CSV table of C-alpha atoms and ligand atoms in Angstrom, one decimal:
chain,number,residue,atom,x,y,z
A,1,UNK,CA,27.8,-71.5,-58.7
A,2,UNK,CA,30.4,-69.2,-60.3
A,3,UNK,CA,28.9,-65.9,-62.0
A,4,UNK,CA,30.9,-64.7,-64.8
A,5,UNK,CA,32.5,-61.7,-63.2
A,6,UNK,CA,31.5,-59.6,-67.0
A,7,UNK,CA,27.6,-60.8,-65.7
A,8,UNK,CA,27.4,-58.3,-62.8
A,9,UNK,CA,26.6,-54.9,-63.8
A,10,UNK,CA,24.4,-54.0,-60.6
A,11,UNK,CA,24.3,-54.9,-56.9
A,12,UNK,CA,21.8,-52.8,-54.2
A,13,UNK,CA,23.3,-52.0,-51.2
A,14,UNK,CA,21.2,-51.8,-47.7
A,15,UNK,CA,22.3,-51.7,-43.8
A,16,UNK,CA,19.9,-53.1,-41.5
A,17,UNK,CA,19.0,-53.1,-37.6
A,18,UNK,CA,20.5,-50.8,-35.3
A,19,UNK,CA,23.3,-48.4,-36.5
A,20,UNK,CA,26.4,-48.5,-35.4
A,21,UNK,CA,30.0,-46.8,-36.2
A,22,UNK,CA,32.0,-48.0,-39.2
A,23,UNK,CA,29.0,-48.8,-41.5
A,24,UNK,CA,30.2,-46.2,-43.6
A,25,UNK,CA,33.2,-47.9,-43.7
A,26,UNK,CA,31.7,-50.4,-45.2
A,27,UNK,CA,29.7,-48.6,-47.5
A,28,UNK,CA,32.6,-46.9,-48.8
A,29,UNK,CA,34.4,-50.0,-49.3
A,30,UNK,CA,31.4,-51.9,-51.3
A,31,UNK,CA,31.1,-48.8,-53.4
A,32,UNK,CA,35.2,-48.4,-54.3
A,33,UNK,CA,35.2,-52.2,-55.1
A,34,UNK,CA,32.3,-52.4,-57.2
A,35,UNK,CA,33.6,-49.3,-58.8
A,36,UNK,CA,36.7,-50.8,-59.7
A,37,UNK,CA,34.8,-53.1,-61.6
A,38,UNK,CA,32.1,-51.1,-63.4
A,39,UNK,CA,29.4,-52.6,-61.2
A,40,UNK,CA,26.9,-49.9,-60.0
A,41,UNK,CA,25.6,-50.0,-56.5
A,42,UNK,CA,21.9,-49.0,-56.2
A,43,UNK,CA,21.7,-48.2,-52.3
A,44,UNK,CA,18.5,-48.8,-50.2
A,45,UNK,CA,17.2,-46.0,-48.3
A,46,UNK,CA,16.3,-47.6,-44.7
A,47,UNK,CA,17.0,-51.3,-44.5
A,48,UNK,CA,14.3,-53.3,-45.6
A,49,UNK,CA,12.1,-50.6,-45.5
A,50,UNK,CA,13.8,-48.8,-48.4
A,51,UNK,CA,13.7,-52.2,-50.5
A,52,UNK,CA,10.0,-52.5,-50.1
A,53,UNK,CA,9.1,-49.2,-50.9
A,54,UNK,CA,12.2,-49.0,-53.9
A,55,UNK,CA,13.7,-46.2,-52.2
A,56,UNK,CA,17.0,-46.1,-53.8
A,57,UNK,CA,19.5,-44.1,-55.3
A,58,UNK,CA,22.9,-45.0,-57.0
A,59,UNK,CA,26.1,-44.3,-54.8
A,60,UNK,CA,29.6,-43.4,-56.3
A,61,UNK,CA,32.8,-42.4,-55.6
A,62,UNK,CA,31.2,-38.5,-55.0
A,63,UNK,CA,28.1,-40.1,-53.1
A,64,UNK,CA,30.6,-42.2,-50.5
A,65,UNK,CA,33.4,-39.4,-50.1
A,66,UNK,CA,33.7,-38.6,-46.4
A,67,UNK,CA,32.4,-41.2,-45.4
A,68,UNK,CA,35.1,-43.1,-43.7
A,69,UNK,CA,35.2,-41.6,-40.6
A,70,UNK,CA,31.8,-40.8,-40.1
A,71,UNK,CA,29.2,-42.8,-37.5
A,72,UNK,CA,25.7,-44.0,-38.4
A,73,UNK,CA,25.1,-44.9,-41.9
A,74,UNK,CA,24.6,-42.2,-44.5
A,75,UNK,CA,21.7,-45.1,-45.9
A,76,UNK,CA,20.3,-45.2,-42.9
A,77,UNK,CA,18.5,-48.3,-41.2
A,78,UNK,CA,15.3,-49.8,-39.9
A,79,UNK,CA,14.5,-53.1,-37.9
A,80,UNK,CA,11.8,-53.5,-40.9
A,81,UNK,CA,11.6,-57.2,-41.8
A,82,UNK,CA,10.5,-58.7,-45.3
A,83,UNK,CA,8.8,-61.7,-43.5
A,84,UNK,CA,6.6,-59.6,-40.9
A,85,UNK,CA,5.7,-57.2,-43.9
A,86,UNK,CA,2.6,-58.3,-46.3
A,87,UNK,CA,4.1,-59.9,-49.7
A,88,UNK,CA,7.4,-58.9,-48.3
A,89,UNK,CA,9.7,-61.2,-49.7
A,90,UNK,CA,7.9,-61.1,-53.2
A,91,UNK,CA,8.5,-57.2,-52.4
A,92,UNK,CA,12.0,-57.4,-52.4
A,93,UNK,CA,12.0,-59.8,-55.2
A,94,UNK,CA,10.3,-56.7,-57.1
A,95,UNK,CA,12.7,-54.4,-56.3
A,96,UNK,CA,15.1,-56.5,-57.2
A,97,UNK,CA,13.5,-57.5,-61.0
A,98,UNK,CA,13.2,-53.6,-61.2
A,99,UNK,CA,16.3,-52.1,-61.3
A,100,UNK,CA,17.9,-55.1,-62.7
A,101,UNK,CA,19.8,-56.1,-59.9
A,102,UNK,CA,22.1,-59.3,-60.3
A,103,UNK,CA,22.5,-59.2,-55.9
A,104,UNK,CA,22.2,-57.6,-52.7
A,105,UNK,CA,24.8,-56.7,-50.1
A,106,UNK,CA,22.9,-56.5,-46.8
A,107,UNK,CA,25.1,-55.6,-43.9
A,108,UNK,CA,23.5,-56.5,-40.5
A,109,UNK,CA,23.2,-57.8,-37.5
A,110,UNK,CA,21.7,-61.4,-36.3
A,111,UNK,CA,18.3,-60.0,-37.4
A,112,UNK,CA,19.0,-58.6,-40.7
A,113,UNK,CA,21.5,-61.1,-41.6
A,114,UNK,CA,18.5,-64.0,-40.3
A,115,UNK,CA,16.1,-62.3,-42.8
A,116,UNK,CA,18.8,-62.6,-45.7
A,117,UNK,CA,19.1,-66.3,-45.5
A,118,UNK,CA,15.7,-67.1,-45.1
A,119,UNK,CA,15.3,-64.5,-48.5
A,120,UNK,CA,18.6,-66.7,-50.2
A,121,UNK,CA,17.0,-70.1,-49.0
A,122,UNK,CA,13.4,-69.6,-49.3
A,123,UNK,CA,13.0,-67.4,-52.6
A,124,UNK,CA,16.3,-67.7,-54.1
A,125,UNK,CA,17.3,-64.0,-53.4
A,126,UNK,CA,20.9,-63.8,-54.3
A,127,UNK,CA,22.8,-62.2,-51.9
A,128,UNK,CA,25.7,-61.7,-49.7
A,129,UNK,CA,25.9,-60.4,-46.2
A,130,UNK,CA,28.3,-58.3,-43.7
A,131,UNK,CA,28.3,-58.8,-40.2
A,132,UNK,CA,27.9,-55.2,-38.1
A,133,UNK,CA,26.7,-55.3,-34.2
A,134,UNK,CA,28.0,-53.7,-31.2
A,135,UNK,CA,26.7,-56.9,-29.5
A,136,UNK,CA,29.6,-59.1,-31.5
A,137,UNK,CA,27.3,-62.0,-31.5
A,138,UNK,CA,27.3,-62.7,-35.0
A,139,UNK,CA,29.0,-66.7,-35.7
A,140,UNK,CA,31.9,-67.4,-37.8
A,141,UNK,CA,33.3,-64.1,-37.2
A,142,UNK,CA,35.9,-62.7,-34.4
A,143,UNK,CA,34.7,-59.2,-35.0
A,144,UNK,CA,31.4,-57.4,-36.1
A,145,UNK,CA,31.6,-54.0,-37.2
A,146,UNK,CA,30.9,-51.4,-34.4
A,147,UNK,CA,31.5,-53.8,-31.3
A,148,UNK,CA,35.5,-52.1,-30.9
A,149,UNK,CA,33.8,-48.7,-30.8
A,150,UNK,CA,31.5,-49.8,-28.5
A,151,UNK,CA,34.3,-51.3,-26.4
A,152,UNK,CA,36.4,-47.9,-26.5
A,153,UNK,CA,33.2,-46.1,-25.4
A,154,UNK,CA,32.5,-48.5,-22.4
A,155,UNK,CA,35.9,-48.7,-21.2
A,156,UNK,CA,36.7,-45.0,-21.1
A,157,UNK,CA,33.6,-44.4,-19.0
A,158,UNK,CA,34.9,-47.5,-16.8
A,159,UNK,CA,37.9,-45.6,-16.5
A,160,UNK,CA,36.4,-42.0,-15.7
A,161,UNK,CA,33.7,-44.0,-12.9
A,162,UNK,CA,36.9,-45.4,-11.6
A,163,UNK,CA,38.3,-41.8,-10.8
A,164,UNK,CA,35.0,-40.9,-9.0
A,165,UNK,CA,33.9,-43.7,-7.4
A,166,UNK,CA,37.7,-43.9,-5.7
A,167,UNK,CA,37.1,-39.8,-4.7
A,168,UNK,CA,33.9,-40.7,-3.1
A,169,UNK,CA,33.9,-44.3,-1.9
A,170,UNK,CA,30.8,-45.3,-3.8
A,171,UNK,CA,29.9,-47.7,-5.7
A,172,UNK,CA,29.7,-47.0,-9.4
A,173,UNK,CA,27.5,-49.4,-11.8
A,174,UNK,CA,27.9,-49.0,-15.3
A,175,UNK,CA,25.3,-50.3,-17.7
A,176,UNK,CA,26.3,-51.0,-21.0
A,177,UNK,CA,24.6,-52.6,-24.1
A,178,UNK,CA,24.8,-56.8,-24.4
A,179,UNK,CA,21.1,-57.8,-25.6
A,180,UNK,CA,21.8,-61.6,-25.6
A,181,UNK,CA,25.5,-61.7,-25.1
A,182,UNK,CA,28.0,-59.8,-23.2
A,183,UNK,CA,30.8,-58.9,-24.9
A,184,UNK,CA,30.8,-55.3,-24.2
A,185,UNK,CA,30.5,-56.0,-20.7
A,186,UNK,CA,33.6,-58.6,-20.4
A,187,UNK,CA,35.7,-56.3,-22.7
A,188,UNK,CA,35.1,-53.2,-21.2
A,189,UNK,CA,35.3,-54.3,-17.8
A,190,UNK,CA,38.5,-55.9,-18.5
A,191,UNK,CA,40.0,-53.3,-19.7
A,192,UNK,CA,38.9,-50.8,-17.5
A,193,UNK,CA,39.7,-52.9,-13.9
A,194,UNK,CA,35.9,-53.7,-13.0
A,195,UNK,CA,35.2,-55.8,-10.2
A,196,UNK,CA,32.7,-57.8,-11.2
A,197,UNK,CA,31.0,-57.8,-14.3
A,198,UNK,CA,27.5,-59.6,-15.2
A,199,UNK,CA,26.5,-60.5,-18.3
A,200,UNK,CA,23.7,-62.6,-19.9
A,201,UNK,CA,25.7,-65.4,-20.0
A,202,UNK,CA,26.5,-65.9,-16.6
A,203,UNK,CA,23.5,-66.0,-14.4
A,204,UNK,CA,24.3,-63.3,-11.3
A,205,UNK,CA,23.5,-63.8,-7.5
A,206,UNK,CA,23.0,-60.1,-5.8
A,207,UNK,CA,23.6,-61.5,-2.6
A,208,UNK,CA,27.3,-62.6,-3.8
A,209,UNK,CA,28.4,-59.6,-6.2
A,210,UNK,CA,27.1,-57.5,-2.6
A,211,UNK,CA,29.3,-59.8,-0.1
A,212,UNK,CA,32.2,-59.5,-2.5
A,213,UNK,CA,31.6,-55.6,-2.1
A,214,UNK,CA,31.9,-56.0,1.3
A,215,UNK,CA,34.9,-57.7,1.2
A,216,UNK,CA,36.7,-55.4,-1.1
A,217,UNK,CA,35.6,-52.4,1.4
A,218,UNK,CA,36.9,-55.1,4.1
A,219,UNK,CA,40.8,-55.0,2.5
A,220,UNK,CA,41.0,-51.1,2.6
A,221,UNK,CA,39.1,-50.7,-0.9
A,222,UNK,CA,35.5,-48.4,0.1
A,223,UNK,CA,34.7,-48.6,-4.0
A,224,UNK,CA,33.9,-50.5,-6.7
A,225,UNK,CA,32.8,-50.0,-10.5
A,226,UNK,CA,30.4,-52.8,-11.6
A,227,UNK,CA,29.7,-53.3,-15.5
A,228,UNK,CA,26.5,-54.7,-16.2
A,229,UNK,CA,25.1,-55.7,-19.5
A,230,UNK,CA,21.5,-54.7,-20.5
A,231,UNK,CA,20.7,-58.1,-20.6
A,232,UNK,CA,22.2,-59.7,-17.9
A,233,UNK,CA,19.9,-62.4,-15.7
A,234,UNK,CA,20.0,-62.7,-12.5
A,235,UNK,CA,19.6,-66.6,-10.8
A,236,UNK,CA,16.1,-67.4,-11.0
A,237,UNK,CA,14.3,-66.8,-7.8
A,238,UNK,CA,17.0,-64.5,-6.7
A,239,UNK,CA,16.0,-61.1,-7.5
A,240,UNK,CA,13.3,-59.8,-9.4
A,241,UNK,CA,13.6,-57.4,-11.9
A,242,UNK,CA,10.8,-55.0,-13.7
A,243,UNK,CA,9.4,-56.1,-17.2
A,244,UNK,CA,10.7,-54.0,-19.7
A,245,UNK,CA,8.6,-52.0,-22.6
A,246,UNK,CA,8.0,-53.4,-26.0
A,247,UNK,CA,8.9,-52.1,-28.9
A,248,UNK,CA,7.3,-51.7,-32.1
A,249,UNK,CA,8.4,-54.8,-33.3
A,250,UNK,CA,7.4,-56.2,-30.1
A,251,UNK,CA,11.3,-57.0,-28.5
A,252,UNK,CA,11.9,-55.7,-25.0
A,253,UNK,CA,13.1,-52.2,-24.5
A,254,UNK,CA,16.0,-53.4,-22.9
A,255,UNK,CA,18.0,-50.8,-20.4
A,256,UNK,CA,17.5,-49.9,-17.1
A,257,UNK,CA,18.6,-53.3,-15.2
A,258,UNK,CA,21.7,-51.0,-14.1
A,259,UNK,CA,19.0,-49.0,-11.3
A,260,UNK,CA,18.0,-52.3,-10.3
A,261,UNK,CA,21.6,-53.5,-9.7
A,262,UNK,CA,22.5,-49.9,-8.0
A,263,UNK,CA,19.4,-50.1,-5.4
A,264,UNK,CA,20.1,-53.8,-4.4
A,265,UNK,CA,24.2,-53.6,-4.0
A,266,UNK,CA,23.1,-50.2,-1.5
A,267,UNK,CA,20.7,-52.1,0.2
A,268,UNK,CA,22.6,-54.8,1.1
A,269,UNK,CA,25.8,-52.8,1.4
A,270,UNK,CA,25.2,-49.8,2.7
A,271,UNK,CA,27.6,-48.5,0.5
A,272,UNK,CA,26.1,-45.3,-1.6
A,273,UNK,CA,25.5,-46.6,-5.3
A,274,UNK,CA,25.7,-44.5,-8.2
A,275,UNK,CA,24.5,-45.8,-11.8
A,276,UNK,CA,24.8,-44.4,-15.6
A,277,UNK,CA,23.3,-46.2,-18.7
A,278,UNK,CA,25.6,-45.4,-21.6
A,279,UNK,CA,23.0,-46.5,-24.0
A,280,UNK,CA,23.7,-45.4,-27.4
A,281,UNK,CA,26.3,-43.5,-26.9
A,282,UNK,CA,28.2,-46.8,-27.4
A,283,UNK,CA,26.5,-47.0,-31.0
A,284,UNK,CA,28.0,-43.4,-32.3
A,285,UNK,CA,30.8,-41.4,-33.1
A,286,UNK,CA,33.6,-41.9,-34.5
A,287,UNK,CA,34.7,-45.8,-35.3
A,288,UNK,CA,37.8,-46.7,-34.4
A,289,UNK,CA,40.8,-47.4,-36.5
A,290,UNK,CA,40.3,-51.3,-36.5
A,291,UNK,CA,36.9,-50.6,-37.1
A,292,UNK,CA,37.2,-48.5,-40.3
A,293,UNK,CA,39.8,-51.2,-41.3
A,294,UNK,CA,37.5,-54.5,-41.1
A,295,UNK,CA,34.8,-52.6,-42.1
A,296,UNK,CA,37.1,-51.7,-45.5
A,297,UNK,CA,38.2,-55.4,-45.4
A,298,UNK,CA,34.6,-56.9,-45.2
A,299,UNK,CA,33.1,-54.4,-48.0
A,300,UNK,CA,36.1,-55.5,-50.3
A,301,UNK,CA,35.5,-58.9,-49.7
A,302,UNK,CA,31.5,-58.6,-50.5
A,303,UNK,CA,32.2,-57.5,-53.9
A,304,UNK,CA,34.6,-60.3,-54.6
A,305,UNK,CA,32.2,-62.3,-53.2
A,306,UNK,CA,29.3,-61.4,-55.6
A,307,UNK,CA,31.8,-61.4,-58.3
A,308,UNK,CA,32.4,-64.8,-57.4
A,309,UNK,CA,28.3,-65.3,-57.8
A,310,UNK,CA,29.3,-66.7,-53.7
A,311,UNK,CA,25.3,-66.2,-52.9
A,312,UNK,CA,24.7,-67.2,-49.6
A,313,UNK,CA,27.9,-66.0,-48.0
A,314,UNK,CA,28.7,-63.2,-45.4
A,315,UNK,CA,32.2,-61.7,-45.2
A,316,UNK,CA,34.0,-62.3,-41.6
A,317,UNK,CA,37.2,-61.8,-39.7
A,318,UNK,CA,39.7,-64.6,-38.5
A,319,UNK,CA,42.6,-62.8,-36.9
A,320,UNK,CA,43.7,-60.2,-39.2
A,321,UNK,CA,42.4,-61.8,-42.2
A,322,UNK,CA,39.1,-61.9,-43.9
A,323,UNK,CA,37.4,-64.7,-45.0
A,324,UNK,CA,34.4,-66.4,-46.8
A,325,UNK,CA,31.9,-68.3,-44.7
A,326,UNK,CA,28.1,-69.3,-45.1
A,327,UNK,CA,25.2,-67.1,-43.9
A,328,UNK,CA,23.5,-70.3,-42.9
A,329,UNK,CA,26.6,-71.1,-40.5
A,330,UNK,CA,26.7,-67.6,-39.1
A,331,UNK,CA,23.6,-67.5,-38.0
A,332,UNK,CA,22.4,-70.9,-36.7
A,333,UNK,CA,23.3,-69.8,-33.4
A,334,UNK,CA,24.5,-66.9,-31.7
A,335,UNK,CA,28.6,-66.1,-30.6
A,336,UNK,CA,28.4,-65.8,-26.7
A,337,UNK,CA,31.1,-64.7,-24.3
A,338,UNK,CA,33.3,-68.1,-23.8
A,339,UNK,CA,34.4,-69.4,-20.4
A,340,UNK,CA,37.7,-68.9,-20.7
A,341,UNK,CA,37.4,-64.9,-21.4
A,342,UNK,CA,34.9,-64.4,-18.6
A,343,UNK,CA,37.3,-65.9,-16.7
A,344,UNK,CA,40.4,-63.3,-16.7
A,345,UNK,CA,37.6,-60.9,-16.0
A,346,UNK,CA,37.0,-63.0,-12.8
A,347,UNK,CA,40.8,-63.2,-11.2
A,348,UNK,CA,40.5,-59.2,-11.0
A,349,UNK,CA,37.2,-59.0,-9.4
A,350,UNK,CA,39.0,-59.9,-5.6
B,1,F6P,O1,21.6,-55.1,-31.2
B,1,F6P,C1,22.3,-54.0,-30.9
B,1,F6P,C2,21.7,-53.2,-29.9
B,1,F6P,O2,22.5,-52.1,-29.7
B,1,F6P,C3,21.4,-54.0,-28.6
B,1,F6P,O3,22.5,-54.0,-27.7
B,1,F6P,C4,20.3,-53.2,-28.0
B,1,F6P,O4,19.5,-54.0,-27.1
B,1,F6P,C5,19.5,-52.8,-29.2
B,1,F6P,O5,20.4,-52.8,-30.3
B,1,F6P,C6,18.8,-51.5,-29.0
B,1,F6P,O6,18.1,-51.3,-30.2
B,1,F6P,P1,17.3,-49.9,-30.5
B,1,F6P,O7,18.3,-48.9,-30.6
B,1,F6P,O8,16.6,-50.2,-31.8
B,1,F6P,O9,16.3,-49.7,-29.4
């Protein structure tokens, strides 16, 4: 369905899930956009949260100056979902009939973006979406927003591990984030020459990553930086590891996996094994330059999009260009770490 562009007067805005650098990119660029086109962008304090309890307030050019290079999101977020909430989605309906809204943007991750779909399919919410995780395992896109900052983060302390570990013939295990895929991981230990990397993709046997070790020490080379992702697995009935906390919305607390990996490779080694959790550290700060950019390209596109009345699509990047796809395509399943990429990571691991 094509919505006369002269139709839209008013969009809300909102940023879901866990914050990340370059989502004020993004809210800058849905602002400009809509400005440009005498549409008024109501934004959502909080994620969902914010939408259920109408916690708004209308963002212009004075509201979004700054912003660019700024981390976090000057909205703020919440892992608050309409369809755990009681009357949820007939909340955000509400909110919606309210301010007379003709659409949402929602940028967000798998869960947030999830939520919008089943809001577009279920109760004919129109809206349009914006990929942002660290984790880059949104569909249909190359990039999410955050996931190069993350990368930048997790490869410089790669690089400064590397410096110590070599001073003091230890092994150095990094642990960064990767709930269900590991594209931190792979990236970061590319670029920053780990020697092995595990990631949730690629089931890990101690016993090998420690012989491997060995073998490094064996050919003159007494360290080694390891980059492990929060959610790595290791083979089933090779190593136990401890059951992490739940949260509030009842997901594991992930983190920690890294002390696990550190103990076991000195056991089995001998060699002294260091560990630090970057955590979210990866998650703030300034974004990068290709993150401000895609996040600028992405909130453009999401005004065209609801100009175009393109309900039901999410902005996302193919090379160096941004393009249209469905919501329902991004998120049937999630982007994993291919083969081919783990791969490279592999040939330097010897
Ligand atoms: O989904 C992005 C992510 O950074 C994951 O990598 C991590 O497991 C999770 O968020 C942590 O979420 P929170 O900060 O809410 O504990």
């Amino acid at each position: 369905m094509r919505t006369d562009a002269a139709m839209v007067r008013r969009i809300g805005l909102l940023t879901g899930g866990g914050d990340c650098s370059g989502l004020n990119a993004a809210i800058r660029a849905v602002v400009r956009r809509a400005e440009q086109e005498n549409v008024t962008v109501y934004g959502f304090r909080d994620g969902w949260k914010g939408v259920l309890e109408q916690e708004t307030e209308v963002l212009d050019l004075r509201a979004t100056r700054g912003l660019l290079h700024r981390g976090g999101t000057a909205l703020g977020t919440s892992r608050v979902s309409p369809f755990y909430e009681p009357d949820g989605v007939r909340g955000v309906q509400e909110a919606i009939e309210v301010h007379g809204l003709d659409g949402l943007v929602v940028i967000g991750g798998e869960g947030t973006l999830s939520a919008s779909l089943r809001l577009h399919q279920e109760a004919g919410v129109p809206l349009v979406g914006i990929p942002k995780t660290i984790d880059n395992d949104v569909a249909e896109t190359d990039l999410s927003i955050g996931f190069l900052t993350a990368v930048r983060v997790a490869s410089e302390a790669a690089d400064r591990l590397h410096s110590t570990a070599e001073s003091h013939d230890r092994v150095q295990v990094l642990e960064v984030m990767g709930r269900h895929a590991g594209w931190i991981a792979t990236h970061a230990g590319i670029a920053g020459g780990a020697d092995a990397i595990l990631i949730p993709e690629v089931p890990f046997d101690i016993d090998r990553v420690a012989r491997h070790l060995r073998h490094r020490a064996g050919t003159g080379r007494d360290f080694s930086v390891v980059v492990v992702a929060e959610g790595a697995q290791p083979v089933p009935g090779t190593l136990d590891l401890p059951e992490s906390p739940k949260d509030e919305f009842g997901r594991p607390r992930l983190g920690g996996i890294g002390h696990t990996i550190a103990q076991e490779l000195e056991v089995r080694t001998g060699f002294e094994s260091r560990v630090t959790i970057l955590g979210h550290v990866q998650r703030g700060g300034t974004p990068t330059p290709v993150d401000r950019i895609i996040a600028s390209q992405m909130g453009v596109a999401a005004i065209d999009a609801v100009l175009d009345g393109a309900w039901g699509t999410m902005s996302a990047i193919r090379g160096h260009e941004v393009v249209r796809v469905s919501l329902e395509d991004a998120t049937r399943e999630l982007k994993r770490v291919p083969q081919s990429l783990y791969r490279v990571g592999e040939v330097f691991f010897g």
